[in-house]
CSV table of C-alpha atoms in Angstrom, one decimal:
chain,number,residue,atom,x,y,z
A,1,MET,CA,42.1,-54.1,-41.8
A,2,ASN,CA,44.1,-53.4,-38.8
A,3,ARG,CA,45.7,-50.0,-38.6
A,4,THR,CA,47.0,-48.7,-35.1
A,5,PHE,CA,47.8,-45.1,-34.5
A,6,SER,CA,50.5,-43.7,-32.1
A,7,GLU,CA,49.8,-41.4,-29.4
A,8,GLU,CA,51.0,-38.4,-31.7
A,9,ASP,CA,48.8,-39.6,-34.8
A,10,ARG,CA,45.8,-40.0,-32.5
A,11,ARG,CA,46.3,-36.3,-31.0
A,12,ARG,CA,46.7,-35.0,-34.6
A,13,ILE,CA,43.5,-36.7,-35.8
A,14,SER,CA,41.6,-35.4,-33.0
A,15,GLU,CA,42.8,-32.1,-33.0
A,16,GLY,CA,42.1,-32.1,-36.8
A,17,ILE,CA,38.7,-33.1,-36.2
A,18,ARG,CA,37.8,-30.4,-33.5
A,19,GLU,CA,39.2,-28.0,-35.6
A,20,LYS,CA,37.1,-28.6,-38.3
A,21,TYR,CA,33.9,-28.9,-36.5
A,22,ARG,CA,34.8,-25.5,-34.4
A,23,ARG,CA,34.0,-23.9,-37.8
A,24,VAL,CA,31.0,-26.0,-38.7
A,25,ALA,CA,29.6,-25.1,-35.2
A,26,SER,CA,28.8,-21.5,-36.3
A,27,ASP,CA,27.7,-22.4,-39.7
A,28,PRO,CA,27.4,-26.1,-41.0
A,29,GLU,CA,26.6,-25.1,-44.5
A,30,GLY,CA,29.5,-24.5,-47.0
A,31,HIS,CA,32.1,-26.6,-45.0
A,32,PHE,CA,31.1,-29.8,-46.4
A,33,ARG,CA,30.1,-31.9,-48.9
A,34,TYR,CA,28.0,-33.6,-46.6
A,35,PRO,CA,24.3,-33.3,-46.0
A,36,THR,CA,23.6,-30.4,-43.9
A,37,GLY,CA,20.6,-28.4,-42.7
A,38,SER,CA,16.9,-28.6,-44.1
A,39,ALA,CA,18.1,-29.6,-47.5
A,40,GLY,CA,20.4,-32.4,-45.8
A,41,LEU,CA,17.5,-33.8,-43.8
A,42,GLU,CA,15.5,-33.9,-47.1
A,43,ARG,CA,18.1,-35.6,-48.9
A,44,LEU,CA,18.5,-38.6,-46.1
A,45,LYS,CA,14.6,-38.8,-45.9
A,46,TYR,CA,14.0,-37.7,-42.7
A,47,PRO,CA,9.9,-37.5,-42.7
A,48,GLU,CA,8.6,-34.2,-42.5
A,49,GLU,CA,6.1,-35.3,-40.0
A,50,GLN,CA,9.1,-36.2,-37.7
A,51,LEU,CA,10.8,-32.8,-38.3
A,52,ARG,CA,7.7,-30.9,-37.5
A,53,ILE,CA,8.7,-30.1,-33.9
A,54,LEU,CA,12.0,-28.7,-35.1
A,55,PRO,CA,12.0,-25.0,-36.2
A,56,GLU,CA,14.1,-24.0,-39.3
A,57,GLU,CA,17.0,-22.6,-37.2
A,58,VAL,CA,17.6,-25.9,-35.5
A,59,ARG,CA,17.3,-27.9,-38.9
A,60,ALA,CA,20.1,-25.6,-40.3
A,61,SER,CA,22.6,-27.1,-37.7
A,62,PHE,CA,22.1,-30.6,-39.1
A,63,CYS,CA,25.0,-32.4,-40.3
A,64,GLY,CA,24.7,-36.1,-41.0
A,65,VAL,CA,25.1,-39.0,-43.4
A,66,GLY,CA,22.2,-41.0,-43.0
A,67,ASN,CA,18.7,-41.2,-41.0
A,68,PRO,CA,19.4,-43.9,-38.2
A,69,PHE,CA,15.8,-43.6,-37.1
A,70,SER,CA,15.0,-45.5,-40.2
A,71,LEU,CA,16.5,-48.6,-38.5
A,72,GLY,CA,13.7,-48.9,-36.2
A,73,PRO,CA,11.6,-47.2,-33.7
A,74,VAL,CA,12.5,-45.3,-30.8
A,75,GLN,CA,9.8,-45.7,-28.1
A,76,PRO,CA,8.3,-43.9,-25.6
A,77,GLY,CA,10.0,-44.3,-22.3
A,78,GLU,CA,13.3,-45.0,-23.4
A,79,THR,CA,16.8,-43.5,-22.5
A,80,VAL,CA,18.5,-42.5,-25.6
A,81,LEU,CA,22.4,-41.6,-26.3
A,82,ASP,CA,23.5,-39.7,-29.3
A,83,VAL,CA,27.1,-40.1,-29.8
A,84,GLY,CA,28.8,-37.2,-31.6
A,85,CYS,CA,25.4,-35.3,-31.6
A,86,GLY,CA,26.9,-31.9,-33.1
A,87,GLY,CA,24.1,-29.5,-33.4
A,88,GLY,CA,21.7,-32.1,-31.7
A,89,VAL,CA,19.0,-32.7,-34.4
A,90,ASP,CA,18.8,-36.6,-34.0
A,91,THR,CA,18.9,-35.9,-29.9
A,92,LEU,CA,16.0,-33.7,-30.1
A,93,LEU,CA,14.1,-35.7,-32.4
A,94,ALA,CA,15.1,-38.7,-30.1
A,95,ALA,CA,14.0,-36.5,-27.0
A,96,ALA,CA,10.6,-36.0,-28.9
A,97,ALA,CA,10.2,-39.7,-29.7
A,98,VAL,CA,10.7,-40.8,-26.1
A,99,GLY,CA,8.5,-38.5,-24.6
A,100,PRO,CA,8.2,-37.1,-21.0
A,101,GLU,CA,8.5,-40.6,-19.6
A,102,GLY,CA,12.2,-41.1,-21.3
A,103,SER,CA,15.1,-39.0,-22.0
A,104,ALA,CA,17.7,-38.2,-24.5
A,105,VAL,CA,21.4,-37.0,-24.0
A,106,GLY,CA,23.8,-35.8,-26.6
A,107,VAL,CA,27.5,-35.9,-26.0
A,108,ASP,CA,30.3,-34.4,-28.4
A,109,ALA,CA,33.9,-33.6,-28.1
A,110,VAL,CA,33.8,-29.9,-29.3
A,111,PRO,CA,32.3,-27.6,-26.7
A,112,GLU,CA,31.5,-25.0,-29.6
A,113,ILE,CA,29.1,-26.9,-31.0
A,114,LEU,CA,27.4,-28.1,-27.7
A,115,ASP,CA,26.6,-24.5,-27.1
A,116,ARG,CA,24.9,-24.6,-30.6
A,117,ALA,CA,23.2,-27.7,-29.3
A,118,ARG,CA,21.9,-26.1,-25.9
A,119,ARG,CA,20.6,-23.2,-27.7
A,120,ASN,CA,18.9,-25.6,-30.1
A,121,ILE,CA,16.6,-27.1,-27.0
A,122,ASP,CA,15.5,-23.6,-26.1
A,123,ALA,CA,14.1,-23.3,-29.5
A,124,THR,CA,11.8,-26.1,-28.8
A,125,ALA,CA,9.5,-27.1,-26.3
A,126,LEU,CA,11.5,-30.4,-25.4
A,127,ARG,CA,12.7,-30.5,-21.6
A,128,ASN,CA,13.7,-34.1,-21.2
A,129,VAL,CA,17.0,-33.7,-23.1
A,130,ARG,CA,20.6,-32.4,-22.3
A,131,PHE,CA,23.9,-32.1,-23.9
A,132,GLU,CA,27.3,-33.0,-22.3
A,133,GLN,CA,30.8,-32.7,-23.7
A,134,ALA,CA,32.6,-36.1,-23.9
A,135,SER,CA,34.4,-38.4,-26.9
A,136,ALA,CA,33.1,-41.9,-28.0
A,137,GLU,CA,36.3,-43.2,-26.5
A,138,SER,CA,35.4,-42.3,-22.8
A,139,LEU,CA,31.7,-42.1,-22.3
A,140,PRO,CA,30.9,-40.2,-18.9
A,141,PHE,CA,27.9,-42.8,-18.0
A,142,SER,CA,27.6,-45.9,-15.8
A,143,ASP,CA,27.2,-49.5,-17.4
A,144,GLY,CA,23.7,-50.3,-19.0
A,145,SER,CA,22.6,-46.7,-18.8
A,146,PHE,CA,20.6,-46.5,-22.1
A,147,ASP,CA,18.0,-48.4,-24.3
A,148,VAL,CA,19.4,-46.9,-27.7
A,149,VAL,CA,22.8,-45.4,-28.7
A,150,LEU,CA,22.6,-43.2,-31.9
A,151,SER,CA,25.4,-42.1,-34.1
A,152,ASN,CA,25.3,-40.4,-37.2
A,153,GLY,CA,28.6,-39.9,-39.2
A,154,VAL,CA,30.4,-40.1,-36.2
A,155,LEU,CA,32.4,-43.1,-35.7
A,156,ASN,CA,34.4,-42.8,-38.9
A,157,LEU,CA,36.0,-40.0,-37.1
A,158,ALA,CA,37.1,-42.1,-34.2
A,159,PRO,CA,40.9,-42.8,-34.0
A,160,ASP,CA,40.3,-45.7,-31.7
A,161,LYS,CA,37.5,-47.2,-33.1
A,162,PRO,CA,37.3,-50.7,-30.9
A,163,ALA,CA,37.7,-48.3,-27.9
A,164,ALA,CA,34.7,-46.2,-29.2
A,165,LEU,CA,32.5,-49.4,-29.7
A,166,LYS,CA,33.5,-50.8,-26.3
A,167,GLU,CA,32.3,-47.9,-24.7
A,168,ILE,CA,28.8,-47.9,-26.4
A,169,PHE,CA,28.5,-51.3,-25.8
A,170,ARG,CA,29.1,-50.8,-22.0
A,171,VAL,CA,26.6,-48.1,-21.7
A,172,LEU,CA,23.8,-49.9,-23.4
A,173,LYS,CA,21.3,-51.7,-21.2
A,174,PRO,CA,21.5,-55.7,-21.9
A,175,GLY,CA,19.2,-56.0,-24.9
A,176,GLY,CA,19.7,-52.3,-25.8
A,177,ARG,CA,20.4,-51.3,-29.5
A,178,PHE,CA,22.8,-49.5,-31.4
A,179,LEU,CA,21.4,-47.6,-34.4
A,180,LEU,CA,24.2,-45.9,-36.6
A,181,ALA,CA,24.6,-44.2,-40.0
A,182,ASP,CA,28.2,-44.0,-41.0
A,183,GLN,CA,30.8,-44.1,-44.0
A,184,VAL,CA,32.8,-47.3,-44.2
A,185,LEU,CA,35.7,-48.0,-46.4
A,186,ALA,CA,34.4,-49.9,-49.7
A,187,ASP,CA,38.0,-51.3,-50.1
A,188,GLY,CA,41.3,-51.3,-48.5
A,189,VAL,CA,43.2,-48.1,-48.4
A,190,ALA,CA,46.7,-47.6,-49.5
A,191,GLY,CA,49.2,-48.1,-46.6
A,192,ASP,CA,50.1,-44.1,-46.5
A,193,GLY,CA,49.5,-43.5,-43.0
A,194,ALA,CA,50.6,-39.9,-43.1
A,195,GLY,CA,47.9,-38.9,-45.8
A,196,GLY,CA,45.0,-41.0,-44.5
A,197,ILE,CA,45.5,-39.3,-40.9
A,198,ASP,CA,45.4,-35.8,-42.6
A,199,THR,CA,42.2,-36.5,-44.5
A,200,TRP,CA,40.2,-38.1,-41.5
A,201,ALA,CA,38.0,-35.0,-41.1
A,202,GLN,CA,37.3,-34.1,-44.6
B,1,MET,CA,34.8,-54.9,-35.0
B,2,MET,CA,31.3,-54.9,-33.8
B,3,ARG,CA,31.3,-58.5,-32.7
B,4,GLN,CA,34.6,-58.0,-30.9
B,5,ALA,CA,33.0,-55.3,-28.7
B,6,GLY,CA,30.2,-57.8,-27.9
B,7,PHE,CA,27.7,-56.7,-29.9
B,8,ALA,CA,25.2,-59.4,-31.3
B,9,ASP,CA,23.0,-59.3,-34.5
B,10,ALA,CA,25.1,-56.6,-35.9
B,11,GLU,CA,24.0,-55.9,-39.7
B,12,ILE,CA,24.3,-53.3,-42.5
B,13,VAL,CA,20.8,-52.9,-43.2
B,14,GLU,CA,20.8,-50.6,-46.3
B,15,PRO,CA,23.0,-48.2,-48.1
B,16,THR,CA,22.1,-44.3,-47.5
B,17,GLN,CA,22.5,-43.4,-51.2
B,18,PHE,CA,25.2,-40.9,-49.9
B,19,ASP,CA,28.8,-41.6,-50.2
B,20,SER,CA,31.3,-39.1,-48.9
B,21,SER,CA,34.1,-40.2,-51.1
B,22,PRO,CA,35.2,-42.6,-53.9
B,23,MET,CA,36.6,-44.9,-51.2
B,24,THR,CA,33.5,-44.9,-48.9
B,25,ARG,CA,30.3,-46.1,-48.6
B,26,GLY,CA,27.1,-44.7,-46.7
B,27,VAL,CA,25.7,-47.4,-44.8
B,28,LEU,CA,22.8,-47.8,-41.9
B,29,MET,CA,24.0,-50.2,-39.4
B,30,ARG,CA,22.4,-51.8,-36.2
B,31,ALA,CA,23.6,-53.9,-33.5
B,32,ARG,CA,22.2,-55.0,-30.2
B,33,ARG,CA,23.9,-55.9,-26.7
B,34,PRO,CA,22.8,-59.3,-25.8
B,35,SER,CA,20.1,-59.6,-23.1
B,36,VAL,CA,21.6,-61.4,-19.9
B,37,HIS,CA,19.4,-64.3,-20.5
B,38,SER,CA,21.1,-66.8,-22.3
B,39,TYR,CA,17.8,-68.4,-23.8
B,40,ARG,CA,17.5,-65.7,-25.8
B,41,ASN,CA,21.0,-65.5,-27.2
B,42,ARG,CA,21.0,-69.2,-28.1
B,43,GLU,CA,20.5,-68.5,-32.1
B,44,SER,CA,23.9,-69.1,-32.7
B,45,ALA,CA,24.9,-71.3,-29.6
B,46,VAL,CA,24.4,-75.4,-29.6
B,47,PRO,CA,20.7,-75.9,-29.6
B,48,ASP,CA,21.3,-79.7,-28.5
B,49,LEU,CA,23.1,-78.4,-25.1
B,50,PHE,CA,19.7,-76.6,-23.9
B,51,LYS,CA,17.4,-79.3,-25.0
B,52,PRO,CA,17.6,-81.4,-21.6
B,53,TYR,CA,17.5,-77.9,-19.8
B,54,ASP,CA,14.4,-76.8,-21.5
B,55,GLU,CA,12.8,-80.2,-21.0
B,56,PHE,CA,13.8,-80.0,-17.1
B,57,PHE,CA,12.3,-76.3,-16.9
B,58,GLU,CA,9.0,-77.6,-18.5
B,59,THR,CA,8.8,-80.7,-16.3
B,60,VAL,CA,9.1,-78.6,-13.2
B,61,TYR,CA,6.9,-75.7,-14.2
B,62,ARG,CA,4.1,-77.9,-15.6
B,63,ASP,CA,0.7,-77.8,-13.8
B,64,GLY,CA,0.6,-80.2,-10.7
B,65,ALA,CA,-0.1,-79.9,-7.2
B,66,LEU,CA,0.4,-76.1,-8.0
B,67,ASP,CA,-0.5,-74.4,-11.4
B,68,ARG,CA,2.0,-73.2,-13.8
B,69,ARG,CA,1.0,-69.5,-12.8
B,70,SER,CA,1.7,-70.1,-9.0
B,71,LYS,CA,4.9,-71.6,-9.9
B,72,PHE,CA,6.1,-69.0,-11.7
B,73,LEU,CA,5.0,-66.2,-9.1
B,74,ILE,CA,6.8,-68.1,-6.4
B,75,ALA,CA,9.8,-68.2,-8.7
B,76,LEU,CA,9.6,-64.6,-9.5
B,77,GLY,CA,9.2,-63.7,-5.6
B,78,ALA,CA,12.2,-66.1,-4.6
B,79,SER,CA,14.5,-64.3,-7.2
B,80,LEU,CA,13.5,-60.8,-6.1
B,81,ALA,CA,14.2,-61.7,-2.5
B,82,ALA,CA,17.6,-63.4,-3.7
B,83,GLY,CA,18.5,-60.1,-5.5
B,84,CYS,CA,18.8,-62.2,-9.0
B,85,GLU,CA,19.4,-59.8,-12.1
B,86,PRO,CA,16.4,-59.5,-14.5
């Protein structure tokens, strides 16, 4: 499938998504049919042992579509980037997994949700983790910065997926790995571009 | 799209059991940025091309006047001095 969007289309998509997630930032539960909060974490089979370090108020900010950690271990000492980190649950779990010799960074395009993520750090004992504002298509990191890039339910929202994938590739170290949970089209969609654009953030 | 971006070994590992709509499927995927060492990326390359190279390499590094370990250490020192990428 090869659909390219005009500048105007991309702007509408990005603004629609940001508006949606601004509302999610204050209360994720109830805005989605997506797995959210503690119930969402359980539904997506995050082990309780892994979640132990996160208090309920942090778990409540979870919004995702899968458990990228089930794709393979994140090792002590590694550097991890979470693209589209939202409230930062995956970022915080990664920070716990890499330990004090490693570090985790979460990026998101929506500043309100980053406020929530930063408050979430304070609710844990983790100090090797930070959050920055950025979109997947333009990551503010040098080439080869990370051992692991995580992404959970984010790329489906990116209007320019090739650009996002190129950026993720660029910031990975050679040999580094990209672990993602996402939603993919089961079949081709009808060619009605206008309708498709308006539903990107649903 | 993954391969076009440069990723290797891109694979859909398993479904997540959560589908956000009738048109979409939840999946877990992973991919790797290839290592700089060409011999590690050779699974899909032409194996015959590297056979003479491997044989030459083994001949050079075989135990001789210096043992294999010493030869590797010399090579490591030379590559560090030359500023070769790991």
